Coordinates of N, CA and C and ligand atoms in Angstrom, one line a residue:
X1018 N 0.8 -1.2 0.0 CA 0.0 0.0 0.0 C 0.9 1.3 0.0
X1019 N 0.9 1.9 -1.1 CA 1.9 3.0 -1.2 C 1.3 4.3 -0.7
X1020 N 0.1 4.6 -1.1 CA -0.5 5.9 -0.6 C -1.3 5.6 0.6
X1021 N -1.3 6.6 1.4 CA -2.1 6.5 2.6 C -3.0 7.7 2.7
X1022 N -4.3 7.5 3.0 CA -5.3 8.5 3.0 C -5.1 9.3 4.2
X1023 N -4.7 10.5 4.1 CA -4.6 11.4 5.3 C -5.5 12.5 5.2
X1024 N -5.9 13.1 6.4 CA -6.7 14.3 6.3 C -5.9 15.4 5.7
X1025 N -6.6 16.5 5.2 CA -5.9 17.5 4.6 C -4.8 18.2 5.5
X1026 N -5.0 18.1 6.8 CA -4.0 18.7 7.7 C -2.9 17.7 8.0
X1027 N -2.8 16.6 7.3 CA -1.7 15.7 7.4 C -1.7 14.8 8.6
X1028 N -2.8 14.6 9.3 CA -2.9 13.8 10.5 C -3.3 12.4 10.1
X1029 N -2.5 11.4 10.6 CA -2.8 10.0 10.4 C -3.5 9.3 11.5
X1030 N -3.2 9.8 12.7 CA -3.9 9.2 13.9 C -4.5 10.4 14.7
X1031 N -5.8 10.2 15.0 CA -6.5 11.2 15.8 C -7.3 10.5 16.8
X1032 N -7.0 10.9 18.1 CA -7.9 10.4 19.2 C -8.5 11.6 19.8
X1033 N -9.8 11.6 20.0 CA -10.5 12.7 20.6 C -11.3 12.3 21.8
X1034 N -11.0 12.8 22.9 CA -11.8 12.6 24.2 C -12.0 11.1 24.4
X1035 N -11.0 10.3 24.2 CA -11.2 8.8 24.3 C -11.2 8.4 25.8
X1036 N -12.2 7.6 26.1 CA -12.2 7.0 27.4 C -12.4 5.5 27.3
X1037 N -11.9 4.8 28.2 CA -12.1 3.3 28.2 C -12.2 2.9 29.7
X1038 N -13.3 2.2 30.0 CA -13.5 1.7 31.4 C -13.6 0.2 31.3
X1039 N -13.1 -0.4 32.4 CA -13.3 -1.8 32.6 C -14.1 -1.9 34.0
X1040 N -15.4 -2.0 33.9 CA -16.2 -1.9 35.2 C -15.9 -0.6 35.8
X1041 N -15.4 -0.6 37.1 CA -15.2 0.6 37.8 C -13.8 1.3 37.5
X1042 N -13.0 0.5 36.8 CA -11.6 1.0 36.5 C -11.7 1.9 35.2
X1043 N -11.2 3.1 35.4 CA -11.1 4.0 34.2 C -9.7 4.0 33.7
X1044 N -9.5 3.2 32.7 CA -8.1 3.1 32.2 C -7.7 4.3 31.4
X1045 N -8.6 4.9 30.6 CA -8.3 6.1 29.8 C -9.5 7.1 30.2
X1046 N -9.1 8.3 30.5 CA -10.0 9.3 31.0 C -10.2 10.5 30.2
X1047 N -10.2 10.4 28.9 CA -10.3 11.5 28.0 C -9.0 11.9 27.3
X1048 N -8.5 11.0 26.4 CA -7.2 11.1 25.8 C -7.4 11.8 24.4
X1049 N -6.7 12.9 24.2 CA -6.6 13.6 22.9 C -5.2 13.4 22.4
X1050 N -5.1 12.9 21.2 CA -3.7 12.7 20.6 C -3.8 12.9 19.1
X1051 N -2.8 13.5 18.5 CA -2.7 13.7 17.1 C -1.3 13.3 16.6
X1052 N -1.2 12.4 15.6 CA 0.1 12.1 15.1 C 0.1 12.4 13.6
X1053 N 1.1 13.2 13.1 CA 1.1 13.6 11.7 C 1.8 12.4 10.9
X1054 N 1.5 12.5 9.6 CA 2.1 11.5 8.7 C 3.6 11.6 8.8
X1055 N 4.3 10.4 9.0 CA 5.7 10.3 9.0 C 6.3 10.7 10.4
X1056 N 5.5 11.0 11.3 CA 6.0 11.4 12.7 C 6.1 10.2 13.6
X1057 N 7.1 10.3 14.5 CA 7.3 9.2 15.5 C 7.0 9.8 16.9
X1058 N 5.9 9.4 17.4 CA 5.5 9.9 18.8 C 5.7 8.8 19.8
X1059 N 6.4 9.1 20.9 CA 6.6 8.2 22.0 C 5.7 8.6 23.2
X1060 N 4.9 7.7 23.7 CA 4.1 8.0 24.9 C 4.7 7.2 26.1
X1061 N 5.2 8.0 27.0 CA 5.8 7.4 28.2 C 4.7 7.3 29.3
X1062 N 4.9 6.4 30.2 CA 3.9 6.3 31.3 C 4.3 5.1 32.2
X1063 N 4.0 5.3 33.5 CA 4.3 4.2 34.5 C 3.3 3.0 34.3
X1064 N 3.6 2.0 35.1 CA 2.6 0.8 35.1 C 1.2 1.3 35.4
X1065 N 0.3 0.8 34.6 CA -1.1 1.1 34.9 C -1.6 2.4 34.3
X1066 N -0.7 3.2 33.6 CA -1.1 4.5 33.1 C -2.2 4.4 32.0
X1067 N -2.2 3.2 31.3 CA -3.2 3.1 30.2 C -2.5 2.9 28.9
X1068 N -1.2 2.7 28.9 CA -0.5 2.6 27.6 C -1.0 1.4 26.7
X1069 N -1.1 0.2 27.3 CA -1.5 -0.9 26.5 C -2.9 -0.7 26.0
X1070 N -3.8 -0.2 26.9 CA -5.2 0.1 26.5 C -5.2 1.0 25.3
X1071 N -4.4 2.0 25.3 CA -4.4 3.0 24.2 C -4.0 2.3 22.9
X1072 N -2.9 1.5 23.0 CA -2.4 0.8 21.8 C -3.5 -0.2 21.3
X1073 N -4.1 -0.9 22.2 CA -5.2 -1.9 21.8 C -6.3 -1.1 21.1
X1074 N -6.7 0.0 21.6 CA -7.7 0.8 21.0 C -7.4 1.2 19.5
X1075 N -6.1 1.7 19.4 CA -5.7 2.2 18.1 C -5.6 1.0 17.1
X1076 N -5.2 -0.2 17.7 CA -5.1 -1.4 16.9 C -6.4 -2.1 16.6
X1077 N -7.5 -1.5 17.1 CA -8.9 -2.0 16.9 C -9.1 -3.3 17.6
X1078 N -8.3 -3.6 18.6 CA -8.4 -4.8 19.4 C -9.5 -4.6 20.5
X1079 N -9.8 -3.4 20.8 CA -10.8 -3.1 21.8 C -11.5 -1.8 21.4
X1080 N -12.7 -1.5 21.9 CA -13.4 -0.3 21.5 C -13.4 0.7 22.6
X1081 N -13.4 2.0 22.3 CA -13.5 3.0 23.3 C -14.9 3.0 24.0
X1082 N -14.9 3.3 25.3 CA -16.2 3.5 25.9 C -16.9 4.8 25.4
X1083 N -16.1 5.8 25.2 CA -16.6 7.0 24.5 C -15.4 7.7 23.8
X1084 N -15.8 8.6 23.0 CA -14.7 9.4 22.2 C -14.6 8.7 20.8
X1085 N -13.6 9.3 20.1 CA -13.5 9.0 18.7 C -12.0 8.7 18.3
X1086 N -11.8 7.6 17.5 CA -10.4 7.4 17.0 C -10.5 7.3 15.5
X1087 N -9.7 8.1 14.8 CA -9.7 8.0 13.4 C -8.2 7.7 13.0
X1088 N -8.1 6.6 12.2 CA -6.8 6.2 11.7 C -6.8 6.3 10.1
X1089 N -5.9 7.1 9.6 CA -5.9 7.3 8.1 C -7.3 7.5 7.5
X1090 N -8.0 8.4 8.2 CA -9.4 8.8 7.8 C -10.4 7.7 8.0
X1091 N -10.1 6.6 8.7 CA -11.1 5.6 9.0 C -11.5 5.6 10.5
X1092 N -12.8 5.6 10.8 CA -13.2 5.6 12.1 C -13.0 4.1 12.6
X1093 N -12.3 3.9 13.7 CA -12.0 2.5 14.1 C -13.3 1.7 14.5
X1094 N -14.3 2.4 14.9 CA -15.5 1.7 15.2 C -16.3 1.2 14.0
X1095 N -16.2 2.1 12.9 CA -17.0 1.8 11.7 C -16.3 0.9 10.7
X1096 N -14.9 1.1 10.6 CA -14.2 0.4 9.6 C -12.9 -0.3 10.2
X1097 N -13.1 -1.1 11.2 CA -11.9 -1.7 11.8 C -11.1 -2.6 10.8
X1098 N -11.7 -3.2 9.8 CA -11.0 -4.1 8.9 C -10.0 -3.2 8.0
X1099 N -10.5 -2.0 7.6 CA -9.7 -1.2 6.8 C -8.5 -0.7 7.6
X1100 N -8.7 -0.4 8.9 CA -7.6 0.1 9.8 C -6.6 -1.0 9.9
X1101 N -7.1 -2.3 10.2 CA -6.2 -3.4 10.4 C -5.2 -3.6 9.2
X1102 N -5.7 -3.3 8.0 CA -4.8 -3.5 6.9 C -3.7 -2.4 6.8
X1103 N -3.9 -1.3 7.5 CA -3.0 -0.2 7.4 C -1.9 -0.2 8.5
X1104 N -2.2 -1.0 9.6 CA -1.3 -0.9 10.7 C -0.5 -2.2 10.9
X1105 N 0.7 -2.0 11.6 CA 1.4 -3.2 12.1 C 1.6 -3.0 13.6
X1106 N 1.5 -4.1 14.3 CA 1.6 -3.9 15.8 C 2.7 -4.8 16.3
X1107 N 3.6 -4.1 17.2 CA 4.7 -4.9 17.8 C 4.5 -4.6 19.3
X1108 N 4.5 -5.7 20.1 CA 4.4 -5.5 21.5 C 5.4 -6.3 22.3
X1109 N 5.3 -6.4 23.6 CA 6.3 -7.2 24.3 C 6.1 -8.6 24.1
X1110 N 4.9 -9.0 23.7 CA 4.6 -10.4 23.3 C 4.8 -10.5 21.8
X1111 N 5.7 -11.4 21.3 CA 6.0 -11.4 19.9 C 4.9 -12.0 19.0
X1112 N 3.9 -12.6 19.6 CA 2.8 -13.3 18.9 C 3.2 -14.1 17.7
X1113 N 4.1 -15.1 18.0 CA 4.6 -16.0 17.0 C 4.3 -17.4 17.4
X1114 N 4.3 -18.3 16.5 CA 4.1 -19.7 16.8 C 5.4 -20.4 17.0
X1115 N 5.6 -20.8 18.3 CA 6.9 -21.3 18.7 C 7.3 -22.6 18.0
X1116 N 6.4 -23.4 17.6 CA 6.7 -24.7 16.9 C 6.7 -24.6 15.4
X1117 N 6.6 -23.4 14.9 CA 6.8 -23.2 13.5 C 8.2 -22.5 13.3
X1118 N 8.7 -22.7 12.1 CA 10.0 -22.0 11.8 C 9.7 -20.5 11.5
X1119 N 10.8 -19.7 11.4 CA 10.6 -18.3 11.2 C 9.9 -18.0 9.9
X1120 N 10.3 -18.7 8.8 CA 9.7 -18.5 7.5 C 8.2 -19.0 7.5
X1121 N 7.9 -20.1 8.2 CA 6.5 -20.6 8.3 C 5.6 -19.5 9.0
X1122 N 6.2 -19.0 10.1 CA 5.4 -17.9 10.8 C 5.1 -16.8 9.8
X1123 N 6.1 -16.3 9.2 CA 5.9 -15.1 8.4 C 5.0 -15.4 7.1
X1124 N 5.2 -16.6 6.6 CA 4.3 -16.9 5.5 C 2.8 -17.0 6.0
X1125 N 2.6 -17.5 7.2 CA 1.3 -17.6 7.7 C 0.7 -16.2 7.9
X1126 N 1.4 -15.3 8.4 CA 0.9 -13.9 8.6 C 0.7 -13.2 7.3
X1127 N 1.6 -13.4 6.4 CA 1.5 -12.8 5.0 C 0.2 -13.3 4.4
X1128 N -0.1 -14.6 4.5 CA -1.4 -15.1 3.9 C -2.6 -14.5 4.6
X1129 N -2.5 -14.3 5.9 CA -3.7 -13.7 6.6 C -4.0 -12.3 6.1
X1130 N -2.9 -11.6 5.8 CA -3.1 -10.2 5.3 C -3.3 -10.2 3.8
X1131 N -3.4 -11.3 3.1 CA -3.6 -11.3 1.7 C -2.5 -10.8 0.9
X1132 N -1.2 -10.9 1.4 CA -0.1 -10.5 0.6 C 0.0 -11.4 -0.7
X1133 N 0.3 -10.8 -1.8 CA 0.3 -11.6 -3.1 C 1.4 -12.5 -3.2
X1134 N 2.6 -12.1 -3.1 CA 3.8 -13.0 -3.3 C 4.3 -13.4 -1.9
X1135 N 3.6 -14.4 -1.3 CA 3.8 -14.8 0.1 C 5.3 -15.2 0.3
X1136 N 5.8 -16.2 -0.5 CA 7.1 -16.7 -0.2 C 8.2 -15.6 -0.4
X1137 N 8.1 -14.9 -1.5 CA 9.1 -13.8 -1.8 C 9.1 -12.7 -0.8
X1138 N 7.9 -12.3 -0.4 CA 7.8 -11.2 0.6 C 8.3 -11.7 2.0
X1139 N 8.0 -13.0 2.3 CA 8.4 -13.5 3.6 C 10.0 -13.5 3.7
X1140 N 10.6 -14.0 2.6 CA 12.1 -14.0 2.6 C 12.6 -12.6 2.7
X1141 N 12.0 -11.7 2.0 CA 12.5 -10.3 2.0 C 12.5 -9.7 3.4
X1142 N 11.3 -9.8 4.1 CA 11.3 -9.2 5.4 C 12.2 -9.9 6.4
X1143 N 12.3 -11.2 6.3 CA 13.3 -11.9 7.2 C 14.7 -11.4 7.0
X1144 N 15.0 -11.2 5.7 CA 16.4 -10.6 5.4 C 16.5 -9.3 6.0
X1145 N 15.5 -8.5 5.9 CA 15.5 -7.1 6.4 C 15.8 -7.0 7.9
X1146 N 15.3 -8.0 8.6 CA 15.5 -8.0 10.1 C 16.7 -8.9 10.5
X1147 N 17.5 -9.3 9.5 CA 18.8 -10.0 9.7 C 18.7 -11.4 10.2
X1148 N 17.6 -12.1 9.8 CA 17.4 -13.5 10.3 C 17.5 -14.5 9.2
X1149 N 18.1 -14.1 8.1 CA 18.0 -15.0 6.9 C 18.7 -16.4 7.2
X1150 N 19.8 -16.4 8.0 CA 20.5 -17.7 8.2 C 19.7 -18.6 9.2
X1151 N 18.7 -18.0 9.9 CA 17.9 -18.8 10.8 C 16.5 -19.1 10.4
X1152 N 16.2 -18.7 9.1 CA 14.8 -18.7 8.7 C 14.1 -20.1 8.8
X1153 N 14.9 -21.2 8.7 CA 14.2 -22.5 8.7 C 14.3 -23.1 10.2
X1154 N 14.8 -22.3 11.1 CA 14.8 -22.9 12.5 C 13.5 -22.5 13.2
X1155 N 13.1 -23.4 14.2 CA 11.9 -23.2 14.9 C 12.0 -22.0 15.8
X1156 N 11.0 -21.2 16.0 CA 11.0 -20.0 16.7 C 11.4 -20.3 18.2
X1157 N 11.0 -21.5 18.7 CA 11.3 -21.8 20.1 C 12.8 -21.9 20.4
X1158 N 13.6 -22.0 19.3 CA 15.1 -22.0 19.5 C 15.7 -20.6 19.5
X1159 N 14.8 -19.5 19.3 CA 15.3 -18.2 19.2 C 15.5 -17.5 20.5
X1160 N 16.4 -16.6 20.6 CA 16.6 -15.7 21.8 C 15.4 -14.7 21.8
X1161 N 15.3 -14.0 22.9 CA 14.2 -13.0 23.0 C 14.4 -11.9 21.9
X1162 N 15.7 -11.5 21.7 CA 16.0 -10.5 20.7 C 15.7 -10.9 19.3
X1163 N 16.0 -12.2 19.0 CA 15.7 -12.7 17.7 C 14.1 -12.8 17.5
X1164 N 13.4 -13.2 18.5 CA 12.0 -13.2 18.4 C 11.4 -11.8 18.2
X1165 N 12.0 -10.8 18.8 CA 11.5 -9.5 18.6 C 11.8 -9.0 17.2
X1166 N 12.9 -9.4 16.7 CA 13.2 -9.0 15.3 C 12.2 -9.7 14.3
X1167 N 11.9 -10.9 14.6 CA 10.9 -11.6 13.8 C 9.5 -11.0 13.9
X1168 N 9.3 -10.5 15.1 CA 8.0 -9.8 15.4 C 7.9 -8.6 14.5
X1169 N 9.1 -7.9 14.3 CA 9.1 -6.8 13.4 C 8.8 -7.2 12.0
X1170 N 9.4 -8.3 11.5 CA 9.1 -8.9 10.2 C 7.6 -9.2 10.1
X1171 N 7.0 -9.8 11.1 CA 5.6 -10.1 11.1 C 4.8 -8.8 10.9
X1172 N 5.2 -7.8 11.7 CA 4.4 -6.6 11.7 C 4.4 -5.8 10.4
X1173 N 5.5 -6.0 9.6 CA 5.7 -5.1 8.4 C 5.4 -5.9 7.1
X1174 N 5.1 -7.2 7.2 CA 5.0 -8.1 6.0 C 4.0 -7.6 5.0
X1175 N 2.9 -6.9 5.5 CA 1.9 -6.4 4.6 C 2.1 -4.9 4.3
X1176 N 3.3 -4.4 4.5 CA 3.8 -3.1 4.2 C 2.9 -2.0 4.8
X1177 N 2.6 -2.1 6.1 CA 1.8 -1.0 6.7 C 2.6 0.3 6.8
X1178 N 1.9 1.4 6.7 CA 2.6 2.7 6.8 C 2.4 3.3 8.2
X1179 N 1.7 2.5 9.1 CA 1.5 3.0 10.5 C 2.0 1.8 11.4
X1180 N 2.8 2.1 12.3 CA 3.3 1.1 13.3 C 2.9 1.5 14.7
X1181 N 2.4 0.6 15.4 CA 2.0 0.8 16.8 C 2.9 -0.1 17.7
X1182 N 3.7 0.4 18.6 CA 4.6 -0.4 19.4 C 4.3 -0.2 20.8
X1183 N 4.0 -1.3 21.5 CA 3.7 -1.3 22.9 C 4.8 -1.9 23.7
X1184 N 5.6 -1.1 24.4 CA 6.7 -1.5 25.2 C 7.6 -2.5 24.5
X1185 N 8.1 -2.2 23.3 CA 8.8 -3.2 22.5 C 10.2 -3.6 23.1
X1186 N 10.7 -2.8 24.1 CA 12.0 -3.1 24.6 C 12.0 -4.1 25.8
X1187 N 10.7 -4.4 26.2 CA 10.6 -5.3 27.4 C 11.3 -6.6 27.2
X1188 N 12.2 -7.0 28.1 CA 12.8 -8.3 28.1 C 14.1 -8.3 27.2
X1189 N 14.4 -7.2 26.5 CA 15.6 -7.2 25.7 C 16.8 -6.8 26.6
X1190 N 18.0 -7.4 26.4 CA 19.2 -7.0 27.2 C 19.8 -5.8 26.4
X1191 N 20.9 -5.4 26.9 CA 21.5 -4.2 26.3 C 21.8 -4.3 24.8
X1192 N 22.4 -5.5 24.5 CA 22.7 -5.8 23.1 C 21.4 -5.8 22.2
X1193 N 20.4 -6.6 22.8 CA 19.1 -6.7 22.1 C 18.5 -5.3 21.9
X1194 N 18.5 -4.5 22.9 CA 17.9 -3.1 22.9 C 18.6 -2.3 21.8
X1195 N 20.0 -2.4 21.7 CA 20.7 -1.6 20.7 C 20.3 -2.0 19.3
X1196 N 20.2 -3.4 19.1 CA 19.8 -3.8 17.8 C 18.4 -3.4 17.4
X1197 N 17.5 -3.5 18.5 CA 16.1 -3.1 18.2 C 16.1 -1.6 17.9
X1198 N 16.9 -0.8 18.7 CA 16.9 0.7 18.4 C 17.3 1.0 17.0
X1199 N 18.3 0.2 16.5 CA 18.7 0.4 15.1 C 17.6 0.1 14.1
X1200 N 16.9 -1.0 14.5 CA 15.8 -1.4 13.6 C 14.7 -0.3 13.6
X1201 N 14.4 0.3 14.7 CA 13.4 1.4 14.8 C 13.8 2.5 13.9
X1202 N 15.2 2.9 13.9 CA 15.6 4.0 13.1 C 15.4 3.7 11.6
X1203 N 15.6 2.4 11.2 CA 15.3 2.0 9.9 C 13.8 2.1 9.6
X1204 N 13.0 1.6 10.5 CA 11.5 1.6 10.3 C 11.1 3.1 10.1
X1205 N 11.7 4.0 10.9 CA 11.3 5.4 10.8 C 11.8 6.0 9.5
X1206 N 12.9 5.6 9.0 CA 13.5 6.2 7.8 C 12.7 5.9 6.6
X1207 N 11.8 4.8 6.7 CA 11.0 4.5 5.6 C 9.7 5.3 5.5
X1208 N 9.7 6.4 6.3 CA 8.6 7.3 6.3 C 7.3 6.7 6.8
X1209 N 7.4 5.9 7.8 CA 6.2 5.4 8.5 C 5.8 6.3 9.6
X1210 N 4.5 6.2 9.9 CA 4.0 7.0 11.1 C 4.1 6.0 12.2
X1211 N 4.7 6.4 13.3 CA 4.9 5.4 14.4 C 4.5 6.0 15.8
X1212 N 3.8 5.2 16.5 CA 3.4 5.5 17.9 C 3.9 4.4 18.8
X1213 N 4.8 4.8 19.7 CA 5.4 3.8 20.6 C 5.1 4.1 22.1
X1214 N 4.8 3.1 22.9 CA 4.8 3.4 24.3 C 6.0 2.7 25.0
X1215 N 6.5 3.3 26.0 CA 7.6 2.8 26.7 C 7.8 3.4 28.1
X1216 N 8.5 2.7 29.0 CA 8.9 3.3 30.2 C 10.4 3.9 30.0
X1217 N 11.0 3.5 28.9 CA 12.4 3.7 28.7 C 12.7 5.1 28.2
X1218 N 12.9 6.0 29.1 CA 13.0 7.5 28.8 C 14.1 7.7 27.8
X1219 N 15.4 7.2 28.0 CA 16.5 7.5 27.2 C 16.3 7.1 25.7
X1220 N 15.8 5.8 25.6 CA 15.6 5.3 24.2 C 14.5 5.9 23.5
X1221 N 13.4 6.2 24.3 CA 12.2 6.9 23.7 C 12.6 8.3 23.2
X1222 N 13.4 9.0 24.0 CA 13.7 10.4 23.6 C 14.6 10.4 22.4
X1223 N 15.5 9.5 22.3 CA 16.5 9.5 21.2 C 15.8 9.3 19.9
X1224 N 14.8 8.5 19.8 CA 14.3 8.1 18.5 C 13.1 9.0 18.0
X1225 N 12.4 9.6 19.0 CA 11.1 10.2 18.5 C 11.2 11.7 18.1
X1226 N 10.2 12.1 17.4 CA 10.0 13.5 17.0 C 9.3 14.2 18.1
X1227 N 8.3 13.5 18.7 CA 7.4 14.2 19.7 C 7.2 13.2 20.8
X1228 N 7.0 13.7 22.0 CA 6.8 12.8 23.2 C 5.6 13.3 23.9
X1229 N 5.0 12.3 24.6 CA 3.9 12.6 25.5 C 4.0 11.8 26.8
X1230 N 3.4 12.3 27.8 CA 3.4 11.5 29.1 C 1.9 11.1 29.4
X1231 N 1.6 9.8 29.5 CA 0.3 9.4 29.9 C 0.4 9.1 31.4
X1232 N -0.5 9.7 32.1 CA -0.5 9.5 33.6 C -1.9 9.3 34.0
X1233 N -2.2 8.2 34.7 CA -3.5 7.8 35.2 C -4.6 8.1 34.1
X1234 N -4.3 7.6 32.9 CA -5.4 7.7 31.8 C -5.5 9.0 31.1
X1235 N -4.6 9.9 31.4 CA -4.7 11.3 30.7 C -3.4 11.7 30.2
X1236 N -3.4 12.4 29.1 CA -2.1 12.9 28.5 C -1.8 14.1 29.4
X1237 N -0.7 14.0 30.2 CA -0.3 15.0 31.1 C 0.7 16.0 30.6
X1238 N 1.3 15.7 29.4 CA 2.4 16.5 28.9 C 2.6 16.1 27.4
X1239 N 2.9 17.1 26.6 CA 3.3 16.8 25.2 C 4.4 17.8 24.8
X1240 N 5.3 17.4 24.0 CA 6.4 18.3 23.5 C 7.0 17.8 22.3
X1241 N 7.6 18.7 21.5 CA 8.5 18.2 20.4 C 9.8 17.7 21.2
X1242 N 10.4 16.6 20.7 CA 11.5 16.1 21.4 C 12.7 17.0 21.4
X1243 N 12.9 17.8 20.3 CA 14.1 18.6 20.3 C 14.0 19.8 21.3
X1244 N 12.9 19.9 22.0 CA 12.8 21.0 22.9 C 13.1 20.6 24.3
X1245 N 13.4 19.3 24.5 CA 13.7 18.8 25.9 C 15.1 18.0 25.9
X1246 N 15.7 18.0 27.0 CA 16.9 17.1 27.2 C 16.7 16.2 28.3
X1247 N 17.5 15.1 28.3 CA 17.2 13.9 29.2 C 16.9 14.3 30.6
X1248 N 17.9 15.0 31.3 CA 17.7 15.3 32.7 C 16.4 16.1 33.0
X1249 N 16.2 17.2 32.2 CA 15.1 18.0 32.3 C 13.8 17.2 32.1
X1250 N 13.8 16.3 31.1 CA 12.6 15.6 30.9 C 12.3 14.6 32.0
X1251 N 13.4 14.0 32.5 CA 13.2 13.0 33.6 C 12.4 13.7 34.8
X1252 N 12.8 15.0 35.1 CA 12.2 15.7 36.2 C 10.7 15.9 35.9
X1253 N 10.4 16.3 34.6 CA 9.0 16.6 34.2 C 8.3 15.3 34.4
X1254 N 8.9 14.2 33.9 CA 8.2 12.9 33.9 C 7.8 12.5 35.4
X1255 N 8.8 12.6 36.3 CA 8.5 12.2 37.6 C 7.5 13.1 38.3
X1256 N 7.5 14.4 37.9 CA 6.5 15.3 38.5 C 5.1 14.9 37.9
X1257 N 5.0 14.6 36.6 CA 3.7 14.3 36.0 C 3.1 13.0 36.4
X1258 N 4.0 12.0 36.7 CA 3.4 10.7 37.1 C 3.3 10.6 38.6
X1259 N 3.8 11.6 39.3 CA 3.6 11.7 40.8 C 4.5 10.7 41.5
X1260 N 5.8 10.6 41.0 CA 6.7 9.7 41.7 C 7.7 10.6 42.6
Ligands
LIG2660 P1 1.9 -1.6 32.2 O1 3.1 -0.7 31.9 O2 1.9 -2.2 33.5 O3 1.6 -2.6 31.1 P2 -0.2 0.2 31.1 O4 0.2 1.6 31.1 O5 0.0 -0.5 29.8 O6 0.6 -0.6 32.3 P3 -2.9 -0.8 31.0 O7 -2.5 -2.2 30.8 O8 -3.5 -0.1 29.8 O9 -1.7 0.1 31.6 O10 -3.9 -0.7 32.2 C1 -4.6 0.5 32.6 C2 -5.6 0.2 33.8 O11 -6.6 -0.6 33.2 C3 -5.0 -0.7 34.9 O12 -5.5 -0.2 36.1 C4 -5.4 -2.1 34.5 O13 -5.5 -2.9 35.7 C5 -6.7 -1.8 33.9 N1 -7.1 -2.8 32.9 C6 -6.5 -3.0 31.7 N2 -7.1 -4.0 31.0 C7 -8.1 -4.5 31.8 C8 -9.1 -5.5 31.6 N3 -9.1 -6.3 30.5 N4 -9.9 -5.7 32.6 C9 -9.9 -4.9 33.8 N5 -9.0 -3.9 34.0 C10 -8.1 -3.7 33.0

């Protein structure tokens, strides 16, 4: 999918007054967010702030209790299937079949998305994430870092222009985090629109164009990344999340 339908003001993701409740628990309490085409937004927040709930909503895996979410001009409530074809999701869980090989996994997901040249495209994305030499090995023999790279291949096999990443650094050691960080730079350089959640302030600040802090279900702060530096932002973060 080469062209992506954006609103005339260039916004690809719009969330307006979004709330999500689970019984008495209000996970999101009126979230407003806008992400421009080609922009990388990182949303920081402590445990329980609502980060996963936000990603699940944008990924059409759950519906808002109230409010509106528009992705590439599609309302997620009215056209969830169209939205699903435009996004790739990467989370701390790689969502791979452990007893299938890397190539079998990617072929399976490529078929689900209706990719036309399944075998060729699967090999291409496995190459792009640097796992070509292991493509016939079972996923259960992979390290956490390798599984996360394969999860990237899974997420981009249908060439989505929007990526949603939920705590993608979880469980990666220093080496794995460094490789994953390089991969994020590559994903960003391909002019994708990316929204990532993380607790990891240093890595999130380094890669993103814009940052936000989600605290107790609300966006408590937003800024262009180039307007903040690490120490100053850490102070703002701890103040906003009440630590
Ligand atoms: P973490 O960093 O720990 O993953 P988070 O910022 O991703 O946290 P969420 O998982 O979105 O936070 O959870 C926000 C709030 O909503 C929490 O209080 C959580 O217990 C609650 N919650 C999330 N999903 C459900 C659910 N399916 N049923 C009930 N409560 C839920």
